[in-house]
Short mmCIF file of C-alpha atoms in Angstrom, two decimals:
data_model
loop_
_atom_site.label_atom_id
_atom_site.label_comp_id
_atom_site.label_asym_id
_atom_site.label_seq_id
_atom_site.Cartn_x
_atom_site.Cartn_y
_atom_site.Cartn_z
CA MET A 1 13.79 -13.43 8.45
CA SER A 2 14.29 -10.27 10.09
CA LEU A 3 15.33 -7.05 7.69
CA SER A 4 17.65 -4.30 8.69
CA LEU A 5 15.98 -0.80 7.18
CA ASN A 6 19.22 1.12 7.88
CA GLY A 7 20.81 1.97 4.46
CA ARG A 8 18.06 1.01 2.05
CA THR A 9 16.20 3.06 -0.44
CA ALA A 10 12.50 2.46 -0.04
CA MET A 11 9.76 3.82 -2.40
CA VAL A 12 6.22 4.73 -1.05
CA THR A 13 3.45 5.17 -2.93
CA GLY A 14 1.08 8.01 -2.14
CA GLY A 15 4.04 8.98 0.77
CA ALA A 16 3.23 12.43 0.87
CA ARG A 17 0.00 11.93 2.94
CA GLY A 18 -1.81 10.07 5.57
CA ILE A 19 -0.13 6.30 6.48
CA GLY A 20 2.27 7.19 3.18
CA LEU A 21 3.52 10.31 5.08
CA GLU A 22 4.14 8.30 8.30
CA LEU A 23 6.02 5.37 6.63
CA THR A 24 8.40 7.92 5.13
CA ARG A 25 9.01 10.25 8.18
CA GLN A 26 9.44 6.85 9.94
CA LEU A 27 11.79 4.96 7.27
CA LEU A 28 13.90 8.25 7.08
CA ALA A 29 14.46 8.04 11.05
CA ARG A 30 15.35 4.11 10.40
CA GLY A 31 18.13 5.49 8.02
CA CYS A 32 16.50 4.65 4.74
CA ARG A 33 16.71 7.01 1.75
CA VAL A 34 12.89 7.35 0.60
CA ILE A 35 11.48 7.85 -3.19
CA VAL A 36 8.30 9.21 -2.80
CA ILE A 37 5.21 8.85 -5.63
CA GLY A 38 2.49 11.35 -5.09
CA GLN A 39 0.14 13.54 -7.15
CA ASN A 40 0.35 16.82 -4.81
CA GLN A 41 3.20 18.73 -6.24
CA THR A 42 3.21 20.98 -2.84
CA ARG A 43 3.29 18.37 -0.66
CA LEU A 44 6.18 16.56 -2.68
CA ALA A 45 8.15 19.69 -2.89
CA THR A 46 7.76 20.34 0.92
CA LEU A 47 9.26 16.65 1.62
CA GLU A 48 12.37 17.25 -0.69
CA ARG A 49 12.69 20.65 1.16
CA ASP A 50 12.49 19.40 4.92
CA PHE A 51 14.78 16.33 3.97
CA PRO A 52 17.26 17.59 1.55
CA GLY A 53 19.06 14.61 -0.19
CA ALA A 54 17.42 11.86 1.83
CA VAL A 55 13.96 12.21 -0.12
CA VAL A 56 13.29 11.87 -3.74
CA THR A 57 10.18 12.68 -4.94
CA ARG A 58 8.23 11.81 -8.67
CA ARG A 59 4.51 13.04 -9.26
CA ALA A 60 2.38 11.00 -10.63
CA ASP A 61 -1.33 9.94 -11.19
CA LEU A 62 -1.56 6.42 -10.29
CA SER A 63 -5.03 6.26 -11.65
CA SER A 64 -3.56 6.48 -15.27
CA PRO A 65 -1.68 3.52 -16.65
CA ALA A 66 0.39 5.40 -19.13
CA GLU A 67 1.83 7.81 -15.92
CA VAL A 68 2.33 4.35 -14.11
CA ASP A 69 4.09 2.90 -17.15
CA ALA A 70 5.77 5.64 -17.59
CA LEU A 71 6.82 6.04 -14.02
CA VAL A 72 8.20 2.09 -14.14
CA VAL A 73 10.50 3.47 -16.91
CA ASP A 74 12.11 5.95 -15.23
CA LEU A 75 12.57 4.50 -11.66
CA VAL A 76 14.08 1.15 -13.30
CA ARG A 77 16.62 3.83 -15.20
CA ASP A 78 17.45 6.09 -12.43
CA HIS A 79 17.13 4.09 -9.65
CA PRO A 80 18.38 0.89 -9.35
CA ALA A 81 19.19 0.95 -5.78
CA ILE A 82 15.60 0.57 -4.64
CA ASP A 83 15.47 -2.56 -2.58
CA ILE A 84 11.92 -1.76 -0.69
CA LEU A 85 8.84 -1.41 -2.27
CA ILE A 86 5.74 -0.22 -0.51
CA ASN A 87 2.78 0.01 -2.25
CA ASN A 88 0.42 2.30 0.14
CA ALA A 89 -1.49 4.37 -2.29
CA GLY A 90 -5.18 3.98 -2.27
CA VAL A 91 -8.47 5.20 -2.98
CA GLN A 92 -12.08 4.38 -1.39
CA ARG A 93 -15.22 6.00 -2.67
CA GLU A 94 -18.55 4.98 -0.46
CA MET A 95 -20.86 4.90 -3.25
CA ASP A 96 -24.56 3.98 -3.15
CA LEU A 97 -25.21 2.13 -6.54
CA PHE A 98 -28.68 2.70 -6.88
CA ALA A 99 -28.35 6.42 -6.68
CA LEU A 100 -25.30 7.56 -8.67
CA PRO A 101 -25.59 7.68 -12.29
CA PRO A 102 -24.36 4.51 -14.08
CA THR A 103 -21.89 6.60 -15.93
CA GLN A 104 -20.63 8.32 -12.73
CA ALA A 105 -20.39 4.97 -10.87
CA THR A 106 -18.44 3.08 -13.97
CA ALA A 107 -16.05 6.57 -13.68
CA PHE A 108 -15.28 6.05 -9.98
CA ALA A 109 -15.11 2.36 -10.23
CA ARG A 110 -12.29 2.42 -12.70
CA GLN A 111 -10.33 5.00 -10.87
CA GLU A 112 -10.37 2.85 -7.55
CA ILE A 113 -9.73 -0.19 -9.80
CA ALA A 114 -6.80 1.61 -11.33
CA THR A 115 -5.39 2.95 -8.47
CA ASN A 116 -5.90 0.19 -5.89
CA LEU A 117 -5.10 -2.98 -8.05
CA ASP A 118 -3.74 -1.97 -11.36
CA ALA A 119 -0.81 0.12 -10.30
CA ILE A 120 0.24 -2.48 -7.80
CA VAL A 121 0.63 -4.88 -10.14
CA ALA A 122 2.30 -2.81 -13.06
CA LEU A 123 4.79 -1.05 -10.41
CA THR A 124 5.50 -4.51 -8.74
CA LEU A 125 5.93 -6.21 -11.69
CA GLY A 126 7.82 -3.49 -13.35
CA LEU A 127 10.01 -3.20 -10.30
CA LEU A 128 10.60 -6.79 -9.54
CA PRO A 129 13.99 -7.29 -11.61
CA VAL A 130 15.51 -4.32 -9.84
CA LEU A 131 14.43 -6.02 -6.40
CA ALA A 132 15.61 -9.34 -7.54
CA ARG A 133 19.08 -8.03 -8.15
CA HIS A 134 19.28 -7.17 -4.46
CA GLU A 135 21.01 -9.19 -1.35
CA ARG A 136 17.85 -8.60 0.38
CA ALA A 137 14.90 -6.95 -0.62
CA ALA A 138 11.31 -6.30 0.18
CA ILE A 139 7.69 -5.61 -1.21
CA VAL A 140 4.83 -4.68 1.17
CA THR A 141 1.45 -4.11 -0.21
CA ILE A 142 -1.38 -2.42 2.35
CA THR A 143 -4.84 -3.73 2.02
CA SER A 144 -7.36 -3.52 4.55
CA GLY A 145 -9.80 -5.61 6.62
CA LEU A 146 -12.36 -5.13 3.85
CA ALA A 147 -9.99 -7.46 1.73
CA ILE A 148 -11.50 -10.14 4.46
CA ALA A 149 -15.39 -9.01 4.76
CA PRO A 150 -16.64 -6.15 2.21
CA LYS A 151 -18.44 -3.15 3.89
CA ALA A 152 -21.86 -2.50 1.83
CA ALA A 153 -20.75 1.16 1.37
CA ALA A 154 -17.36 0.44 -0.59
CA PRO A 155 -18.05 -2.32 -2.98
CA VAL A 156 -15.53 -1.55 -5.23
CA TYR A 157 -12.37 -0.73 -2.75
CA GLY A 158 -13.34 -3.76 -0.95
CA ALA A 159 -13.46 -6.08 -3.96
CA THR A 160 -9.85 -4.31 -4.95
CA LYS A 161 -8.33 -5.04 -1.81
CA ALA A 162 -9.37 -8.34 -1.90
CA ALA A 163 -7.56 -8.73 -5.38
CA ALA A 164 -4.64 -6.94 -4.02
CA ARG A 165 -4.56 -9.61 -1.03
CA SER A 166 -4.55 -12.47 -3.41
CA PHE A 167 -1.87 -11.36 -5.63
CA THR A 168 0.26 -10.63 -2.82
CA ARG A 169 0.02 -14.06 -1.77
CA ALA A 170 0.47 -15.91 -4.90
CA LEU A 171 3.60 -13.47 -5.82
CA ARG A 172 4.72 -14.57 -2.27
CA TYR A 173 4.48 -18.33 -3.56
CA GLN A 174 6.45 -17.31 -7.00
CA CYS A 175 9.44 -15.23 -4.84
CA SER A 176 9.86 -17.66 -2.58
CA ARG A 177 11.04 -20.22 -5.61
CA ALA A 178 12.67 -18.08 -7.66
CA ALA A 179 13.58 -15.18 -5.75
CA PRO A 180 13.81 -16.31 -1.72
CA GLN A 181 15.78 -12.96 -1.31
CA VAL A 182 12.35 -10.86 -2.05
CA ARG A 183 10.22 -10.87 1.20
CA VAL A 184 6.63 -10.13 0.31
CA SER A 185 4.55 -8.82 2.70
CA GLU A 186 1.09 -7.86 3.20
CA ALA A 187 -0.38 -5.42 5.71
CA ILE A 188 -3.94 -5.62 6.62
CA MET A 189 -5.08 -2.16 7.91
CA SER A 190 -7.68 -1.27 10.40
CA LEU A 191 -9.25 2.15 10.38
CA VAL A 192 -6.96 4.96 10.32
CA ALA A 193 -7.72 8.40 10.95
CA THR A 194 -6.84 9.87 7.71
CA ASP A 195 -8.42 12.11 5.12
CA MET A 196 -10.15 9.33 3.38
CA THR A 197 -12.10 8.26 6.62
CA ALA A 198 -12.88 11.38 7.87
CA GLY A 199 -16.24 11.43 9.01
CA ARG A 200 -16.37 7.64 9.19
CA GLY A 201 -16.56 5.07 11.76
CA SER A 202 -14.75 5.23 15.32
CA GLY A 203 -11.99 3.99 17.26
CA LYS A 204 -9.37 4.82 14.55
CA ILE A 205 -5.33 4.11 15.20
CA THR A 206 -3.53 7.23 14.22
CA PRO A 207 -1.33 7.01 10.69
CA ALA A 208 1.92 7.14 12.95
CA GLN A 209 0.43 4.20 15.08
CA ALA A 210 -0.53 2.29 11.23
CA ALA A 211 2.83 3.00 9.97
CA ALA A 212 4.93 2.26 13.40
CA ALA A 213 3.23 -1.51 12.67
CA VAL A 214 3.99 -1.77 9.12
CA LEU A 215 7.55 -1.08 9.48
CA ALA A 216 8.03 -3.24 12.50
CA GLY A 217 6.23 -6.52 11.01
CA LEU A 218 8.73 -5.33 8.06
CA GLU A 219 11.64 -5.65 10.50
CA ARG A 220 10.58 -8.97 11.91
CA GLY A 221 10.06 -10.43 8.15
CA GLN A 222 5.97 -11.19 8.75
CA ALA A 223 4.42 -12.27 5.91
CA GLU A 224 1.05 -10.93 6.98
CA ILE A 225 1.02 -7.84 9.25
CA TRP A 226 -2.31 -7.34 10.96
CA VAL A 227 -2.77 -3.50 11.85
CA GLY A 228 -4.67 -2.56 14.75
CA LYS A 229 -8.31 -4.51 15.21
CA ALA A 230 -7.61 -6.21 12.02
CA LYS A 231 -6.11 -8.57 14.33
CA LEU A 232 -9.81 -9.13 15.75
CA LEU A 233 -10.81 -9.39 12.54
CA ARG A 234 -8.53 -11.98 11.76
CA LEU A 235 -9.65 -13.97 14.76
CA VAL A 236 -13.46 -13.35 14.12
CA ASN A 237 -13.08 -14.73 10.48
CA ARG A 238 -11.38 -18.00 11.91
CA LEU A 239 -13.97 -18.65 14.31
CA SER A 240 -17.29 -17.70 11.80
CA PRO A 241 -16.53 -15.99 8.53
CA ALA A 242 -20.48 -15.02 8.70
CA LEU A 243 -19.84 -12.73 11.87
CA ALA A 244 -17.07 -11.12 10.51
CA ALA A 245 -18.65 -10.10 7.24
CA ARG A 246 -21.96 -8.92 9.39
CA LEU A 247 -19.62 -6.70 11.56
CA LEU A 248 -18.21 -5.25 8.61
CA ARG A 249 -21.39 -5.29 5.91
#
C-alpha cells in the first residue's frame, strides 16, 4: 500500500549527519515536518536555522537508556503528530577481540548494543501508541547487509543489526493483526560513503542515494527495502548462504 509523505511528521534518529541528514533533507523536500534526534548540538542548531519551522531537534545520547527513556516521555507529550518513525542512528566499531583489553571491548560492545538495538526497541515501543492513533503511519528501521552475513571485523555491529531485523519482522507481524494502519519496513543498507565507513571498502553509494532508496521504498509500502548492492546480497544468500557469508567475512 503506497504512502504519501506530504504533510506528515517524521522523526529521524541520527538525522543531522550521513544518511540521516539526507533523509531529513529529502523528507523536507517532500513536504514533511521533521523531528531530528542527534548528539551534536552544533549540527542540530544548523538544521533548525536552515529550516525554520520545518525542523525540530532534540539532543540525546542513544547509547544511554536513561536519556532514551526521557526522550520518549518528551516526544509522547510534545509531539503527538509523529506518524513516521525512522530508526536510522547506529554506531559500528571494528574490533579485534584478541587485541583489545576485555574491559575496553566490553565497553565498545555495550555502546553498540545500546545504540543499535536497545534504543530502537525503546523508541519504537514508546512511540507505537502515538503512531497507532493515526489513520496511516510507518516505522522504518535501517539495518545492514551484515544482518544477513556478519563481517569478522565488526562482530557486535552485525549481531545488533541481525537482532534489529528480527525485531522488525516480529513487530510487522503484530502490527498486521493489531494495528494494520502502521506499516513496518526494514531498509537493508549496502556500503554507504559516510564517516562511519571512511577508509573501509569500495563501491560505496552516496548518502543521498541511500536516503532516496529508503524513501522510495517507504512511499511504495515495501516491507523490505534492499538498498544498493544489498539487492545482490539478497540473491546470493538465497542461492548460497555459505557464499554470502564468505563474501562478507
